[in-house]
Coordinates of C-alpha atoms in Angstrom, one line a residue:
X1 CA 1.1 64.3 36.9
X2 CA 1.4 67.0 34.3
X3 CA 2.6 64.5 31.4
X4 CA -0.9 63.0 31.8
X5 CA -3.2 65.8 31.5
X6 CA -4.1 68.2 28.8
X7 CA -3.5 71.9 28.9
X8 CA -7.4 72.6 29.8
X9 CA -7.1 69.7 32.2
X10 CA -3.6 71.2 33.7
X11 CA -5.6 74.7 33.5
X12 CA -8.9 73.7 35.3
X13 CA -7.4 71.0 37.9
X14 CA -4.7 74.1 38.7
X15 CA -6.5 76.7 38.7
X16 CA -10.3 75.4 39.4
X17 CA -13.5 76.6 37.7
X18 CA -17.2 79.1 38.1
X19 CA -20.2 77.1 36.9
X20 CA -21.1 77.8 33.2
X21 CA -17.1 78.6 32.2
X22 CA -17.1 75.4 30.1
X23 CA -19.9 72.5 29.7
X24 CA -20.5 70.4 32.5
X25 CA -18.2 73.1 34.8
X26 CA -19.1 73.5 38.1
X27 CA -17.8 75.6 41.0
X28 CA -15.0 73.8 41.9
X29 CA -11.5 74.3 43.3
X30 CA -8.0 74.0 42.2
X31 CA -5.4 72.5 43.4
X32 CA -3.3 75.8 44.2
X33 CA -6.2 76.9 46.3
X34 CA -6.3 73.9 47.7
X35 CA -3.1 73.5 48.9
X36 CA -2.8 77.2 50.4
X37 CA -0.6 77.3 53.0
X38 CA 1.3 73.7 52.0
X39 CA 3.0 72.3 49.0
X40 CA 1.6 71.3 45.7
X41 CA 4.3 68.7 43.9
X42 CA 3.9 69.0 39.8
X43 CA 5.2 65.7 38.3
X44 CA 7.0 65.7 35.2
X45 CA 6.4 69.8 34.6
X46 CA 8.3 69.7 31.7
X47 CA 4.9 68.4 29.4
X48 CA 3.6 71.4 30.5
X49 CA 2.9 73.4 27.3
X50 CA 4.6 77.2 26.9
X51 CA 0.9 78.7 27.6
X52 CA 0.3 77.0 30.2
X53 CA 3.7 77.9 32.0
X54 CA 2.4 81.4 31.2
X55 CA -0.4 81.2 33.0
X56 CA 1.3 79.7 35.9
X57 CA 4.4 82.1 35.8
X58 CA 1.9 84.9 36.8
X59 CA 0.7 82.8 40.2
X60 CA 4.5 82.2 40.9
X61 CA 5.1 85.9 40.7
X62 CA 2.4 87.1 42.5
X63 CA 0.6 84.5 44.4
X64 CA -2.6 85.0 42.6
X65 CA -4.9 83.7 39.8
X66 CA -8.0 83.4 38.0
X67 CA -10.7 80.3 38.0
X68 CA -11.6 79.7 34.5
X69 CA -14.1 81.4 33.3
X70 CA -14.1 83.9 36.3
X71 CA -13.0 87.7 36.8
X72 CA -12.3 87.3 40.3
X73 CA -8.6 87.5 41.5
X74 CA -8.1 84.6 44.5
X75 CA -4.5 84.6 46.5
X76 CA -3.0 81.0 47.5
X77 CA 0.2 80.6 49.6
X78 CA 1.8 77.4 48.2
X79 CA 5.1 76.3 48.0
X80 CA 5.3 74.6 44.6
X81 CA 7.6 71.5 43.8
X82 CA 8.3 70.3 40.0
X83 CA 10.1 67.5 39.2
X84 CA 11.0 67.0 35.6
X85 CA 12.7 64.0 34.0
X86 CA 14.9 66.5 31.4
X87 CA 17.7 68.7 32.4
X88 CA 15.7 72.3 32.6
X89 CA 18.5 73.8 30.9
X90 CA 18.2 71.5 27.9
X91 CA 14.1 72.5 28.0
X92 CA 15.2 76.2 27.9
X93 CA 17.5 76.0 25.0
X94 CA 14.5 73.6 23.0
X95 CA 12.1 76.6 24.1
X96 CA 10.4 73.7 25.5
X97 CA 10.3 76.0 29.0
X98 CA 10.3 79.8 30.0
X99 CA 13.6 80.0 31.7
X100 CA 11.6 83.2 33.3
X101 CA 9.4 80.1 34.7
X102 CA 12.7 78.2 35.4
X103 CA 14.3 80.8 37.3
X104 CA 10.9 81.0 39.8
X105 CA 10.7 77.5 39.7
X106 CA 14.6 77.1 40.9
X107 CA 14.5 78.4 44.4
X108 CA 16.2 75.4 45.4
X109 CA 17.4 72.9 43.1
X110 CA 17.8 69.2 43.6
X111 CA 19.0 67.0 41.2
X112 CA 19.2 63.2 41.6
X113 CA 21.0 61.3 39.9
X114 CA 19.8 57.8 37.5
X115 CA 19.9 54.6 39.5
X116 CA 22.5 53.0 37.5
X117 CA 24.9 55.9 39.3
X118 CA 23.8 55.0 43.4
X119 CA 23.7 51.1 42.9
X120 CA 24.1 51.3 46.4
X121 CA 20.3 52.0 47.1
X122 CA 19.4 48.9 44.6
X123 CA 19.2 46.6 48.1
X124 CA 17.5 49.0 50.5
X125 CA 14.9 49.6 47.6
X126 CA 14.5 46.0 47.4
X127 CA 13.7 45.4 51.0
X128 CA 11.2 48.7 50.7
X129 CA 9.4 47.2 47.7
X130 CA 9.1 43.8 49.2
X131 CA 7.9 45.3 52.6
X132 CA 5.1 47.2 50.0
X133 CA 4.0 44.4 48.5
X134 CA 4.3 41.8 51.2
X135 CA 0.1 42.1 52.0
X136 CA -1.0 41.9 47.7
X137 CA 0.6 38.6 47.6
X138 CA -1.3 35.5 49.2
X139 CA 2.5 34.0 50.6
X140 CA 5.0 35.0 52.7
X141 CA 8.2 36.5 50.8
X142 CA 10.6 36.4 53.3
X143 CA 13.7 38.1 51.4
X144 CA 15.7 38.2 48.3
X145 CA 18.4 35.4 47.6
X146 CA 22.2 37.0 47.0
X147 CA 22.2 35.7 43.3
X148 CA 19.1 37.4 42.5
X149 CA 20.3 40.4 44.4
X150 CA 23.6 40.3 42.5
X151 CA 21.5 39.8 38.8
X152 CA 19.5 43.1 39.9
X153 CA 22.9 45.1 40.8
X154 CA 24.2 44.1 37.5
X155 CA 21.6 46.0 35.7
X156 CA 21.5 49.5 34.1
X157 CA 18.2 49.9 35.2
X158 CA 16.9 52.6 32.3
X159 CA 13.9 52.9 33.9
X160 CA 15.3 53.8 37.0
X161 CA 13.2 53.2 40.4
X162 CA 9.7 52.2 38.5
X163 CA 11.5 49.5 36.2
X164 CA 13.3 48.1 39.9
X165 CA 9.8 48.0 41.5
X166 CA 8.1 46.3 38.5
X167 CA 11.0 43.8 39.2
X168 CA 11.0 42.8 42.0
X169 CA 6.7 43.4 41.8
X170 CA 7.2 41.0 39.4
X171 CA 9.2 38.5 41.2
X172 CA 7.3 38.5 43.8
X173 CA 4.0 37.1 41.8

């Protein structure tokens, strides 16, 4: 989760460290060497500050990158997934994002829409969440009664998915 982590946080947890690079650093590393040869998903990539995009833009075009505080040039093959919760094209035009970054980012774009547009997943999110949650709750919820299913497909839902899971989370306790 990018939106929750500073840029040294974002840099280091990326990236990974050499002993002595910082206080307290240790070898340690990232999650794109990690990952090598699978997928790394960055949530909400569009707190990601213009430096840091820098930084990453250079793995994205050539598959390599730098521990902090070390010389030493290490090569990871990961497919990387952002999702972002602002249209990119409305971050490039803010200069909130690199469209250079965009463009390496966009190999395949998928963009889904709010849940107030497919009310039709509202009941088979339901039954998921309620399946979740069936074992934190000390009683048996067996289902969701049609006029409480009809109040939550009435809704705008702003919050999209999270605000329909604290709902029916909620409902449940």
């Amino acid at each position: 989760n990018c939106g929750a982590l500073t840029d040294s946080l974002i840099d280091s947890s990326l990236f990974g460290t050499v002993k002595g690079a910082f206080t307290g650093a240790e070898n340690s590393q990232g999650y794109l060497e990690i990952a090598d040869g699978g997928t790394l998903f960055l949530d909400e990539f569009n707190s990601v500050s213009l430096p840091m995009q820098v930084k990453l833009l250079r793995f994205l075009q050539n598959k390599t990158f730098q521990r902090v505080g070390s010389p030493k040039l290490y090569r990871s093959d990961v497919r990387i997934i952002a999702a972002m919760n602002e249209r990119p094209a409305k971050l490039i035009e803010e200069g909130r994002m690199r469209a250079d970054v965009y463009y390496r980012l966009a190999v395949a774009e998928l963009e889904i829409p709010p849940l107030r547009e497919r009310m039709d997943d509202v009941p088979l999110l339901v039954d998921f969440f309620l399946e979740k949650y069936a074992e934190d709750i000390p009683y048996e919820v067996r289902g969701i009664k049609p006029a409480a299913l009809d109040d939550l497909m009435s809704r705008s839902w702003p919050g999209n998915i999270r605000m329909l899971e604290n709902a029916v989370l909620r409902s449940m306790v």
